[in-house]
mmCIF file of C-alpha atoms in Angstrom:
data_model
loop_
_atom_site.group_PDB
_atom_site.id
_atom_site.type_symbol
_atom_site.label_atom_id
_atom_site.label_comp_id
_atom_site.label_asym_id
_atom_site.label_seq_id
_atom_site.Cartn_x
_atom_site.Cartn_y
_atom_site.Cartn_z
ATOM 1 C CA UNK A 1 60.808 96.445 -33.352
ATOM 2 C CA UNK A 2 59.202 93.135 -32.121
ATOM 3 C CA UNK A 3 55.801 93.386 -30.477
ATOM 4 C CA UNK A 4 57.029 91.544 -27.345
ATOM 5 C CA UNK A 5 59.255 94.395 -26.251
ATOM 6 C CA UNK A 6 57.230 97.234 -24.807
ATOM 7 C CA UNK A 7 58.012 100.845 -25.466
ATOM 8 C CA UNK A 8 60.463 102.642 -23.311
ATOM 9 C CA UNK A 9 57.826 104.465 -21.401
ATOM 10 C CA UNK A 10 56.062 101.152 -20.578
ATOM 11 C CA UNK A 11 59.494 99.683 -19.349
ATOM 12 C CA UNK A 12 59.767 102.404 -16.813
ATOM 13 C CA UNK A 13 56.220 101.909 -15.617
ATOM 14 C CA UNK A 14 56.808 98.026 -15.381
ATOM 15 C CA UNK A 15 59.954 98.631 -13.383
ATOM 16 C CA UNK A 16 58.260 100.918 -11.048
ATOM 17 C CA UNK A 17 55.367 98.480 -10.482
ATOM 18 C CA UNK A 18 57.923 95.598 -9.977
ATOM 19 C CA UNK A 19 59.805 97.672 -7.330
ATOM 20 C CA UNK A 20 56.548 98.550 -5.664
ATOM 21 C CA UNK A 21 55.459 94.907 -5.581
ATOM 22 C CA UNK A 22 58.757 93.811 -4.169
ATOM 23 C CA UNK A 23 58.493 96.416 -1.474
ATOM 24 C CA UNK A 24 55.090 95.274 -0.523
ATOM 25 C CA UNK A 25 56.076 91.598 -0.678
ATOM 26 C CA UNK A 26 58.941 92.329 1.768
ATOM 27 C CA UNK A 27 56.696 94.112 4.004
ATOM 28 C CA UNK A 28 54.045 91.379 3.927
ATOM 29 C CA UNK A 29 56.549 88.616 4.620
ATOM 30 C CA UNK A 30 58.027 90.692 7.330
ATOM 31 C CA UNK A 31 54.610 90.735 8.792
ATOM 32 C CA UNK A 32 54.115 86.965 8.769
ATOM 33 C CA UNK A 33 57.591 86.310 10.207
ATOM 34 C CA UNK A 34 56.833 88.615 13.228
ATOM 35 C CA UNK A 35 53.394 87.029 13.842
ATOM 36 C CA UNK A 36 53.113 84.838 17.027
ATOM 37 C CA UNK A 37 53.046 81.094 16.864
ATOM 38 C CA UNK A 38 49.203 81.233 17.641
ATOM 39 C CA UNK A 39 48.640 82.914 14.369
ATOM 40 C CA UNK A 40 50.950 81.203 11.801
ATOM 41 C CA UNK A 41 52.152 77.648 11.869
ATOM 42 C CA UNK A 42 55.928 77.304 12.476
ATOM 43 C CA UNK A 43 56.645 75.595 9.128
ATOM 44 C CA UNK A 44 54.885 78.436 7.270
ATOM 45 C CA UNK A 45 56.736 81.023 9.227
ATOM 46 C CA UNK A 46 60.168 79.393 8.364
ATOM 47 C CA UNK A 47 59.146 79.190 4.685
ATOM 48 C CA UNK A 48 58.264 82.942 4.623
ATOM 49 C CA UNK A 49 61.626 83.627 6.324
ATOM 50 C CA UNK A 50 63.518 81.646 3.638
ATOM 51 C CA UNK A 51 61.707 83.593 0.798
ATOM 52 C CA UNK A 52 62.406 86.754 2.589
ATOM 53 C CA UNK A 53 66.181 86.064 2.782
ATOM 54 C CA UNK A 54 66.245 85.694 -0.956
ATOM 55 C CA UNK A 55 64.383 89.001 -1.478
ATOM 56 C CA UNK A 56 66.530 90.967 1.058
ATOM 57 C CA UNK A 57 69.767 90.153 -0.764
ATOM 58 C CA UNK A 58 68.842 92.692 -3.455
ATOM 59 C CA UNK A 59 66.673 94.887 -1.402
ATOM 60 C CA UNK A 60 67.330 98.484 -0.417
ATOM 61 C CA UNK A 61 69.296 99.330 2.813
ATOM 62 C CA UNK A 62 66.112 101.149 4.088
ATOM 63 C CA UNK A 63 64.019 97.891 3.695
ATOM 64 C CA UNK A 64 66.615 95.700 5.340
ATOM 65 C CA UNK A 65 66.935 98.227 8.234
ATOM 66 C CA UNK A 66 63.116 98.281 8.776
ATOM 67 C CA UNK A 67 62.917 94.442 8.613
ATOM 68 C CA UNK A 68 65.828 94.072 11.168
ATOM 69 C CA UNK A 69 64.319 96.675 13.497
ATOM 70 C CA UNK A 70 61.094 94.686 13.721
ATOM 71 C CA UNK A 71 62.765 91.412 14.058
ATOM 72 C CA UNK A 72 64.770 92.661 16.934
ATOM 73 C CA UNK A 73 61.571 92.549 19.120
ATOM 74 C CA UNK A 74 60.755 88.947 18.354
ATOM 75 C CA UNK A 75 61.753 86.348 20.862
ATOM 76 C CA UNK A 76 61.606 83.326 18.432
ATOM 77 C CA UNK A 77 62.622 84.982 15.187
ATOM 78 C CA UNK A 78 63.617 82.397 12.511
ATOM 79 C CA UNK A 79 67.351 81.602 12.886
ATOM 80 C CA UNK A 80 68.464 81.755 9.223
ATOM 81 C CA UNK A 81 66.915 85.197 8.737
ATOM 82 C CA UNK A 82 68.338 86.396 12.059
ATOM 83 C CA UNK A 83 71.854 85.248 11.218
ATOM 84 C CA UNK A 84 71.702 86.707 7.710
ATOM 85 C CA UNK A 85 70.726 90.029 8.911
ATOM 86 C CA UNK A 86 73.231 89.957 11.807
ATOM 87 C CA UNK A 87 76.097 89.937 9.179
ATOM 88 C CA UNK A 88 74.516 92.681 7.120
ATOM 89 C CA UNK A 89 75.794 96.361 7.163
ATOM 90 C CA UNK A 90 76.109 97.547 10.743
ATOM 91 C CA UNK A 91 73.024 99.919 10.368
ATOM 92 C CA UNK A 92 70.975 96.785 9.769
ATOM 93 C CA UNK A 93 72.610 94.401 12.071
ATOM 94 C CA UNK A 94 73.081 96.770 15.088
ATOM 95 C CA UNK A 95 69.446 96.677 16.569
ATOM 96 C CA UNK A 96 69.515 92.938 16.335
ATOM 97 C CA UNK A 97 73.024 92.370 17.795
ATOM 98 C CA UNK A 98 72.387 94.752 20.621
ATOM 99 C CA UNK A 99 68.778 93.900 21.648
ATOM 100 C CA UNK A 100 67.345 90.666 19.856
ATOM 101 C CA UNK A 101 66.501 88.145 22.502
ATOM 102 C CA UNK A 102 66.249 85.482 19.861
ATOM 103 C CA UNK A 103 70.090 84.853 19.518
ATOM 104 C CA UNK A 104 71.629 81.887 21.388
ATOM 105 C CA UNK A 105 75.457 81.536 22.013
ATOM 106 C CA UNK A 106 76.046 79.684 18.918
ATOM 107 C CA UNK A 107 74.380 82.433 16.758
ATOM 108 C CA UNK A 108 76.487 85.217 18.384
ATOM 109 C CA UNK A 109 79.775 83.295 18.129
ATOM 110 C CA UNK A 110 78.951 82.476 14.464
ATOM 111 C CA UNK A 111 78.411 86.305 13.890
ATOM 112 C CA UNK A 112 81.706 87.054 15.651
ATOM 113 C CA UNK A 113 83.597 84.544 13.472
ATOM 114 C CA UNK A 114 82.018 86.030 10.353
ATOM 115 C CA UNK A 115 81.729 89.791 11.294
ATOM 116 C CA UNK A 116 83.966 92.766 11.816
ATOM 117 C CA UNK A 117 84.673 95.169 14.530
ATOM 118 C CA UNK A 118 81.424 97.217 14.380
ATOM 119 C CA UNK A 119 79.427 93.784 14.754
ATOM 120 C CA UNK A 120 81.765 92.741 17.651
ATOM 121 C CA UNK A 121 81.139 96.142 19.346
ATOM 122 C CA UNK A 122 77.326 95.794 19.107
ATOM 123 C CA UNK A 123 77.505 92.183 20.723
ATOM 124 C CA UNK A 124 79.646 93.538 23.454
ATOM 125 C CA UNK A 125 76.971 96.161 24.323
ATOM 126 C CA UNK A 126 74.321 93.571 24.712
ATOM 127 C CA UNK A 127 72.399 93.619 27.933
ATOM 128 C CA UNK A 128 73.524 90.192 28.864
ATOM 129 C CA UNK A 129 76.543 88.578 27.225
ATOM 130 C CA UNK A 130 77.145 84.761 27.833
ATOM 131 C CA UNK A 131 80.524 83.464 28.963
ATOM 132 C CA UNK A 132 81.425 81.668 25.648
ATOM 133 C CA UNK A 133 80.519 84.792 23.724
ATOM 134 C CA UNK A 134 82.771 86.885 26.055
ATOM 135 C CA UNK A 135 85.626 84.548 25.283
ATOM 136 C CA UNK A 136 85.068 84.887 21.496
ATOM 137 C CA UNK A 137 84.988 88.680 21.776
ATOM 138 C CA UNK A 138 88.160 88.856 23.846
ATOM 139 C CA UNK A 139 89.749 86.410 21.310
ATOM 140 C CA UNK A 140 89.295 89.006 18.596
ATOM 141 C CA UNK A 141 92.160 91.069 20.135
ATOM 142 C CA UNK A 142 90.297 94.243 19.271
ATOM 143 C CA UNK A 143 90.910 96.704 22.139
ATOM 144 C CA UNK A 144 87.911 98.940 21.729
ATOM 145 C CA UNK A 145 85.647 95.660 21.797
ATOM 146 C CA UNK A 146 87.397 94.228 24.864
ATOM 147 C CA UNK A 147 87.151 97.611 26.801
ATOM 148 C CA UNK A 148 83.534 97.788 25.994
ATOM 149 C CA UNK A 149 82.939 94.216 27.166
ATOM 150 C CA UNK A 150 84.898 94.711 30.324
ATOM 151 C CA UNK A 151 82.810 97.811 31.119
ATOM 152 C CA UNK A 152 79.492 95.825 30.532
ATOM 153 C CA UNK A 153 78.361 94.630 34.007
ATOM 154 C CA UNK A 154 75.890 92.286 32.139
ATOM 155 C CA UNK A 155 78.890 90.507 30.490
ATOM 156 C CA UNK A 156 79.653 87.138 32.243
ATOM 157 C CA UNK A 157 83.388 86.523 32.084
ATOM 158 C CA UNK A 158 84.693 82.972 32.233
ATOM 159 C CA UNK A 159 87.993 82.252 33.791
ATOM 160 C CA UNK A 160 89.492 81.815 30.397
ATOM 161 C CA UNK A 161 88.151 85.055 29.216
ATOM 162 C CA UNK A 162 89.870 86.886 32.162
ATOM 163 C CA UNK A 163 93.003 84.906 31.535
ATOM 164 C CA UNK A 164 93.085 86.092 27.912
ATOM 165 C CA UNK A 165 92.296 89.709 28.788
ATOM 166 C CA UNK A 166 95.239 89.669 31.420
ATOM 167 C CA UNK A 167 97.662 88.208 28.707
ATOM 168 C CA UNK A 168 96.599 91.013 26.207
ATOM 169 C CA UNK A 169 96.922 93.574 28.924
ATOM 170 C CA UNK A 170 100.737 93.328 29.054
ATOM 171 C CA UNK A 171 100.759 95.099 25.591
ATOM 172 C CA UNK A 172 97.490 97.064 26.366
ATOM 173 C CA UNK A 173 97.804 98.648 29.734
ATOM 174 C CA UNK A 174 94.607 100.458 29.405
ATOM 175 C CA UNK A 175 92.856 97.150 30.092
ATOM 176 C CA UNK A 176 94.406 96.729 33.518
ATOM 177 C CA UNK A 177 92.003 99.063 35.407
ATOM 178 C CA UNK A 178 89.008 97.369 33.840
ATOM 179 C CA UNK A 179 90.246 93.896 34.639
ATOM 180 C CA UNK A 180 91.162 94.875 38.175
ATOM 181 C CA UNK A 181 87.605 95.985 38.885
ATOM 182 C CA UNK A 182 85.905 92.874 37.378
ATOM 183 C CA UNK A 183 84.338 90.658 40.024
ATOM 184 C CA UNK A 184 85.463 87.570 38.168
ATOM 185 C CA UNK A 185 89.107 88.458 38.395
ATOM 186 C CA UNK A 186 90.951 86.231 40.850
ATOM 187 C CA UNK A 187 93.732 87.207 43.174
ATOM 188 C CA UNK A 188 96.259 85.231 41.230
ATOM 189 C CA UNK A 189 95.297 87.116 37.982
ATOM 190 C CA UNK A 190 95.435 90.496 39.710
ATOM 191 C CA UNK A 191 98.748 89.906 41.494
ATOM 192 C CA UNK A 192 100.315 88.816 38.255
ATOM 193 C CA UNK A 193 98.911 91.789 36.309
ATOM 194 C CA UNK A 194 100.225 94.020 39.146
ATOM 195 C CA UNK A 195 103.756 94.110 37.424
ATOM 196 C CA UNK A 196 102.717 95.975 34.387
ATOM 197 C CA UNK A 197 100.106 98.121 35.911
ATOM 198 C CA UNK A 198 100.131 101.814 36.770
ATOM 199 C CA UNK A 199 100.408 103.106 40.346
ATOM 200 C CA UNK A 200 96.751 103.740 40.883
ATOM 201 C CA UNK A 201 95.856 100.216 39.526
ATOM 202 C CA UNK A 202 98.507 98.668 41.771
ATOM 203 C CA UNK A 203 96.934 100.414 44.743
ATOM 204 C CA UNK A 204 93.468 98.971 43.886
ATOM 205 C CA UNK A 205 94.899 95.555 43.432
ATOM 206 C CA UNK A 206 96.571 95.600 46.681
ATOM 207 C CA UNK A 207 93.577 97.089 48.529
ATOM 208 C CA UNK A 208 91.243 94.336 47.025
ATOM 209 C CA UNK A 209 93.485 91.272 46.744
ATOM 210 C CA UNK A 210 95.917 91.424 49.492
ATOM 211 C CA UNK A 211 94.300 89.218 52.103
ATOM 212 C CA UNK A 212 95.148 87.459 55.339
ATOM 213 C CA UNK A 213 95.712 83.717 55.195
ATOM 214 C CA UNK A 214 94.490 83.155 58.754
ATOM 215 C CA UNK A 215 91.995 80.420 57.881
ATOM 216 C CA UNK A 216 94.488 78.509 55.622
ATOM 217 C CA UNK A 217 97.263 78.816 58.214
ATOM 218 C CA UNK A 218 94.983 77.586 60.968
ATOM 219 C CA UNK A 219 93.576 74.568 58.988
ATOM 220 C CA UNK A 220 96.983 73.587 57.642
ATOM 221 C CA UNK A 221 99.223 74.500 60.600
ATOM 222 C CA UNK A 222 99.741 70.917 61.792
ATOM 223 C CA UNK A 223 101.151 69.998 58.345
ATOM 224 C CA UNK A 224 104.260 72.069 58.946
ATOM 225 C CA UNK A 225 105.361 69.869 61.846
ATOM 226 C CA UNK A 226 104.459 66.602 59.780
ATOM 227 C CA UNK A 227 106.528 67.878 56.679
ATOM 228 C CA UNK A 228 109.370 68.756 59.047
ATOM 229 C CA UNK A 229 109.466 65.199 60.504
ATOM 230 C CA UNK A 230 109.816 63.962 56.982
ATOM 231 C CA UNK A 231 112.749 66.358 56.423
ATOM 232 C CA UNK A 232 110.758 68.256 53.876
ATOM 233 C CA UNK A 233 111.273 65.245 51.318
ATOM 234 C CA UNK A 234 108.512 66.040 49.060
ATOM 235 C CA UNK A 235 109.396 69.079 46.880
ATOM 236 C CA UNK A 236 105.817 69.988 45.824
ATOM 237 C CA UNK A 237 104.677 69.886 49.450
ATOM 238 C CA UNK A 238 107.531 72.033 50.517
ATOM 239 C CA UNK A 239 106.680 74.722 47.780
ATOM 240 C CA UNK A 240 102.982 74.598 48.765
ATOM 241 C CA UNK A 241 103.544 75.089 52.421
ATOM 242 C CA UNK A 242 106.090 77.812 51.878
ATOM 243 C CA UNK A 243 103.113 79.838 50.366
ATOM 244 C CA UNK A 244 101.260 79.537 53.836
ATOM 245 C CA UNK A 245 104.025 79.860 56.328
ATOM 246 C CA UNK A 246 103.612 82.784 58.737
ATOM 247 C CA UNK A 247 107.182 83.582 59.418
ATOM 248 C CA UNK A 248 108.546 85.483 56.418
ATOM 249 C CA UNK A 249 112.310 85.844 57.205
ATOM 250 C CA UNK A 250 114.696 83.002 56.732
ATOM 251 C CA UNK A 251 116.416 82.335 60.154
ATOM 252 C CA UNK A 252 118.707 79.835 58.578
ATOM 253 C CA UNK A 253 119.909 82.325 56.036
ATOM 254 C CA UNK A 254 120.398 84.924 58.733
ATOM 255 C CA UNK A 255 122.655 82.445 60.694
ATOM 256 C CA UNK A 256 124.872 81.920 57.548
ATOM 257 C CA UNK A 257 124.973 85.463 56.426
ATOM 258 C CA UNK A 258 127.911 87.622 57.152
ATOM 259 C CA UNK A 259 125.486 90.399 57.744
ATOM 260 C CA UNK A 260 123.545 88.556 60.526
ATOM 261 C CA UNK A 261 120.236 90.271 59.804
ATOM 262 C CA UNK A 262 118.264 91.732 56.889
ATOM 263 C CA UNK A 263 118.631 95.292 58.413
ATOM 264 C CA UNK A 264 122.358 94.997 58.411
ATOM 265 C CA UNK A 265 122.372 93.771 54.855
ATOM 266 C CA UNK A 266 120.382 96.819 53.734
ATOM 267 C CA UNK A 267 122.650 99.155 55.637
ATOM 268 C CA UNK A 268 125.708 97.646 53.944
ATOM 269 C CA UNK A 269 124.273 98.781 50.661
ATOM 270 C CA UNK A 270 124.141 102.417 51.583
ATOM 271 C CA UNK A 271 126.478 103.288 48.939
ATOM 272 C CA UNK A 272 125.045 101.084 46.388
ATOM 273 C CA UNK A 273 123.433 97.651 46.147
ATOM 274 C CA UNK A 274 124.787 95.242 43.598
ATOM 275 C CA UNK A 275 123.491 91.904 42.463
ATOM 276 C CA UNK A 276 125.314 89.826 44.932
ATOM 277 C CA UNK A 277 123.712 91.947 47.792
ATOM 278 C CA UNK A 278 120.298 91.597 46.088
ATOM 279 C CA UNK A 279 120.673 87.944 46.390
ATOM 280 C CA UNK A 280 121.619 88.147 50.054
ATOM 281 C CA UNK A 281 118.595 90.364 50.793
ATOM 282 C CA UNK A 282 116.367 88.030 49.033
ATOM 283 C CA UNK A 283 117.718 85.029 50.924
ATOM 284 C CA UNK A 284 117.290 86.865 54.217
ATOM 285 C CA UNK A 285 113.735 87.881 53.265
ATOM 286 C CA UNK A 286 112.702 84.196 52.615
ATOM 287 C CA UNK A 287 112.415 84.690 48.817
ATOM 288 C CA UNK A 288 114.327 83.560 45.918
ATOM 289 C CA UNK A 289 116.773 85.670 44.075
ATOM 290 C CA UNK A 290 114.646 85.806 40.902
ATOM 291 C CA UNK A 291 111.796 87.269 42.951
ATOM 292 C CA UNK A 292 114.068 89.819 44.655
ATOM 293 C CA UNK A 293 115.580 90.987 41.375
ATOM 294 C CA UNK A 294 112.107 91.493 39.952
ATOM 295 C CA UNK A 295 111.002 93.441 42.939
ATOM 296 C CA UNK A 296 114.089 95.656 43.048
ATOM 297 C CA UNK A 297 114.241 96.420 39.360
ATOM 298 C CA UNK A 298 110.599 97.100 38.981
ATOM 299 C CA UNK A 299 110.139 100.673 37.546
ATOM 300 C CA UNK A 300 107.472 101.725 40.213
ATOM 301 C CA UNK A 301 109.003 100.270 43.231
ATOM 302 C CA UNK A 302 105.788 99.400 45.066
ATOM 303 C CA UNK A 303 107.009 95.851 45.417
ATOM 304 C CA UNK A 304 109.759 97.155 47.647
ATOM 305 C CA UNK A 305 107.160 98.472 50.092
ATOM 306 C CA UNK A 306 105.539 94.974 50.033
ATOM 307 C CA UNK A 307 108.831 93.309 50.700
ATOM 308 C CA UNK A 308 109.722 95.713 53.679
ATOM 309 C CA UNK A 309 106.239 95.519 55.247
ATOM 310 C CA UNK A 310 106.137 91.677 54.921
ATOM 311 C CA UNK A 311 109.512 91.223 56.555
ATOM 312 C CA UNK A 312 108.943 93.699 59.396
ATOM 313 C CA UNK A 313 111.301 96.213 58.214
ATOM 314 C CA UNK A 314 110.824 99.857 59.425
ATOM 315 C CA UNK A 315 110.524 102.956 57.353
ATOM 316 C CA UNK A 316 114.257 103.791 57.669
ATOM 317 C CA UNK A 317 115.087 100.416 56.049
ATOM 318 C CA UNK A 318 112.664 101.077 53.138
ATOM 319 C CA UNK A 319 114.368 104.412 52.580
ATOM 320 C CA UNK A 320 117.784 102.768 52.870
ATOM 321 C CA UNK A 321 116.718 100.060 50.291
ATOM 322 C CA UNK A 322 115.519 102.680 47.968
ATOM 323 C CA UNK A 323 118.637 104.962 47.981
ATOM 324 C CA UNK A 324 120.833 101.882 47.947
ATOM 325 C CA UNK A 325 119.309 101.050 44.594
ATOM 326 C CA UNK A 326 120.235 104.582 43.366
ATOM 327 C CA UNK A 327 116.776 105.785 43.310
ATOM 328 C CA UNK A 328 116.303 109.445 44.210
ATOM 329 C CA UNK A 329 114.097 110.763 47.063
ATOM 330 C CA UNK A 330 112.320 114.190 46.492
ATOM 331 C CA UNK A 331 109.542 114.731 49.005
ATOM 332 C CA UNK A 332 108.868 111.498 50.926
ATOM 333 C CA UNK A 333 105.494 112.681 52.016
ATOM 334 C CA UNK A 334 104.397 113.909 48.453
ATOM 335 C CA UNK A 335 102.449 111.001 46.894
ATOM 336 C CA UNK A 336 103.047 112.448 43.423
ATOM 337 C CA UNK A 337 106.825 111.511 43.707
ATOM 338 C CA UNK A 338 107.989 107.926 43.316
ATOM 339 C CA UNK A 339 109.172 107.323 46.845
ATOM 340 C CA UNK A 340 106.135 109.056 48.196
ATOM 341 C CA UNK A 341 103.958 106.643 46.388
ATOM 342 C CA UNK A 342 105.908 103.640 47.591
ATOM 343 C CA UNK A 343 105.899 104.859 51.268
ATOM 344 C CA UNK A 344 102.054 105.208 50.868
ATOM 345 C CA UNK A 345 101.890 101.504 49.838
ATOM 346 C CA UNK A 346 104.034 100.631 52.885
ATOM 347 C CA UNK A 347 101.644 102.464 55.183
ATOM 348 C CA UNK A 348 98.528 100.943 53.471
ATOM 349 C CA UNK A 349 99.298 97.273 53.917
ATOM 350 C CA UNK A 350 99.352 95.290 57.198
ATOM 351 C CA UNK A 351 102.284 92.816 57.646
ATOM 352 C CA UNK A 352 99.943 89.864 57.197
ATOM 353 C CA UNK A 353 98.518 91.072 53.968
ATOM 354 C CA UNK A 354 101.987 92.045 52.716
ATOM 355 C CA UNK A 355 103.117 88.557 53.463
ATOM 356 C CA UNK A 356 100.370 86.962 51.408
ATOM 357 C CA UNK A 357 101.371 89.111 48.433
ATOM 358 C CA UNK A 358 105.106 88.482 48.785
ATOM 359 C CA UNK A 359 104.665 84.777 49.329
ATOM 360 C CA UNK A 360 102.404 84.474 46.295
ATOM 361 C CA UNK A 361 104.973 86.285 44.133
ATOM 362 C CA UNK A 362 107.800 84.213 45.341
ATOM 363 C CA UNK A 363 105.791 80.958 44.644
ATOM 364 C CA UNK A 364 104.529 82.069 41.324
ATOM 365 C CA UNK A 365 107.667 83.733 40.068
ATOM 366 C CA UNK A 366 110.223 81.258 40.975
ATOM 367 C CA UNK A 367 108.607 78.072 42.204
ATOM 368 C CA UNK A 368 110.670 75.346 40.688
ATOM 369 C CA UNK A 369 112.153 77.564 37.859
ATOM 370 C CA UNK A 370 115.748 78.368 36.992
ATOM 371 C CA UNK A 371 116.858 81.709 35.702
ATOM 372 C CA UNK A 372 117.381 80.087 32.137
ATOM 373 C CA UNK A 373 113.873 78.582 32.169
ATOM 374 C CA UNK A 374 112.309 82.020 33.001
ATOM 375 C CA UNK A 375 113.793 83.421 29.724
ATOM 376 C CA UNK A 376 112.171 80.719 27.574
ATOM 377 C CA UNK A 377 108.656 80.616 29.041
ATOM 378 C CA UNK A 378 105.857 81.390 26.491
ATOM 379 C CA UNK A 379 102.574 82.647 27.898
ATOM 380 C CA UNK A 380 100.729 81.214 24.991
ATOM 381 C CA UNK A 381 101.959 77.645 25.667
ATOM 382 C CA UNK A 382 98.762 75.611 26.234
ATOM 383 C CA UNK A 383 100.543 73.289 28.622
ATOM 384 C CA UNK A 384 100.657 75.989 31.255
ATOM 385 C CA UNK A 385 96.926 76.180 31.617
ATOM 386 C CA UNK A 386 96.935 74.078 34.700
ATOM 387 C CA UNK A 387 100.353 75.218 35.994
ATOM 388 C CA UNK A 388 99.332 78.481 37.593
ATOM 389 C CA UNK A 389 102.757 79.303 39.021
ATOM 390 C CA UNK A 390 104.621 78.685 35.712
ATOM 391 C CA UNK A 391 101.932 80.562 33.699
ATOM 392 C CA UNK A 392 102.177 83.540 36.050
ATOM 393 C CA UNK A 393 106.073 83.486 35.672
ATOM 394 C CA UNK A 394 105.607 83.234 31.885
ATOM 395 C CA UNK A 395 103.304 86.365 31.784
ATOM 396 C CA UNK A 396 105.779 88.381 33.948
ATOM 397 C CA UNK A 397 109.080 87.162 32.498
ATOM 398 C CA UNK A 398 108.217 85.530 29.233
ATOM 399 C CA UNK A 399 108.642 86.960 25.676
ATOM 400 C CA UNK A 400 106.314 89.435 24.357
ATOM 401 C CA UNK A 401 104.995 89.881 20.752
#
C-alpha cells in the first residue's frame, strides 16, 4: 500500500474533521454576513456571501435552515445569498420568503418564476406584498396561492391583478367572495363577476356596489338636451349618456308596442314567455335584447329583481315575470327558496340603485355588440384592456377554457 494513502481508520478521522471544519466555516461566514455595516466593509461581506453560497450547495439541510433563519432578520442581506436560499427546499426558504425585509420586488418576482407552489404560498403570506408581486402570484393560476393572497390585507392588489383574479373566478367560484370584499375591486369588476357568483356574494355585490348616480346626472344633465338637438348623431356619446339617463323605461318603445306598457307585456306572458316576448319586455325596459335574455335566463334570477325594481314594476309583476318563465314558486317569504331570494333582492334595492346596476349591465353587455360578436369574444384578447364594455361582455358571454 503506498504511503500517501492513510489507513481506513485515519480516513474516517480525516472525514470527521473535514465535516466539522465545514460546519464551523459555514457558521463563521454566516456570522460575517449577518454583521452590521459598521463592523465589516460591504465588499468583504459580499465576498463572504459568495463563498457561503458555494459551501451551502453541498451542506446539510440543518445548516441551510439555520443560515436562512438568521438571514431572515437582516435588512440588507447579500442579494445572491438571499436569492439562492429563497429557491432552496421550502423548510429553508419559508422564513426568508415570509419574513425577510431584504427582498425587493424583483427578488420576489424572480423567486416566483423559479419556484413552486410552496414558495408562492410563503410569499403570499408576507406581511406586505407589493402590487407587481401580487400580479405575478395571481398569474400562477394556483388557487390556494390566490386565495391566500386575497385574504392577506397587507397585499396591495393592482387593477391588473384584480382583473386577472376576476377572469379566473369564472372557473373558480371560490374566489368570488374574496374578490368582492377586496377594497381594490371596482364596481365594474364586481358587477361583471355578479353573473357567476352565488346568491350570498350577489347580495354583497349589490349592497356595496349598487350606487346612486346623482352627482353624475346633475353634472351631465345639460348634455342630454345638447345631444338631443344634434339628433343623437354621435353613437359613442349616445351610448355613454344612456348609462346616465334617469328614466329607465323606453317611452318610444311603449308607444310602438302592441301591449302599450311593460306591465301588460308581462301579463301577456302569464302562460309562458317566449323569446319574442323577452325581446319586447327588454325594449320596454330600456335595455337591449341581449341583456334581457341574459337576465331572464340567469340561473339565480336575482337580475330579474334588479330589472323590476329599476323599471318601477310592483311585486305582482315580478311574480308574473318569474312564473311566465316557468320558474316555480314555493314559499315567497322563505329566503332559502329561489323566488324568496329574488324577492329579497327586490326589497333590498332602491329604484335609483337598481337603475345604476341595470344600466351598467346593458352598457357593458351589449354596447355596440351584435349577437354574433358576443359568441366570438375572447376574455384573453389583449386589445380589450382599454375597452371595458367589451371586456365585461367577453367575461360574461365569451368562451371558457
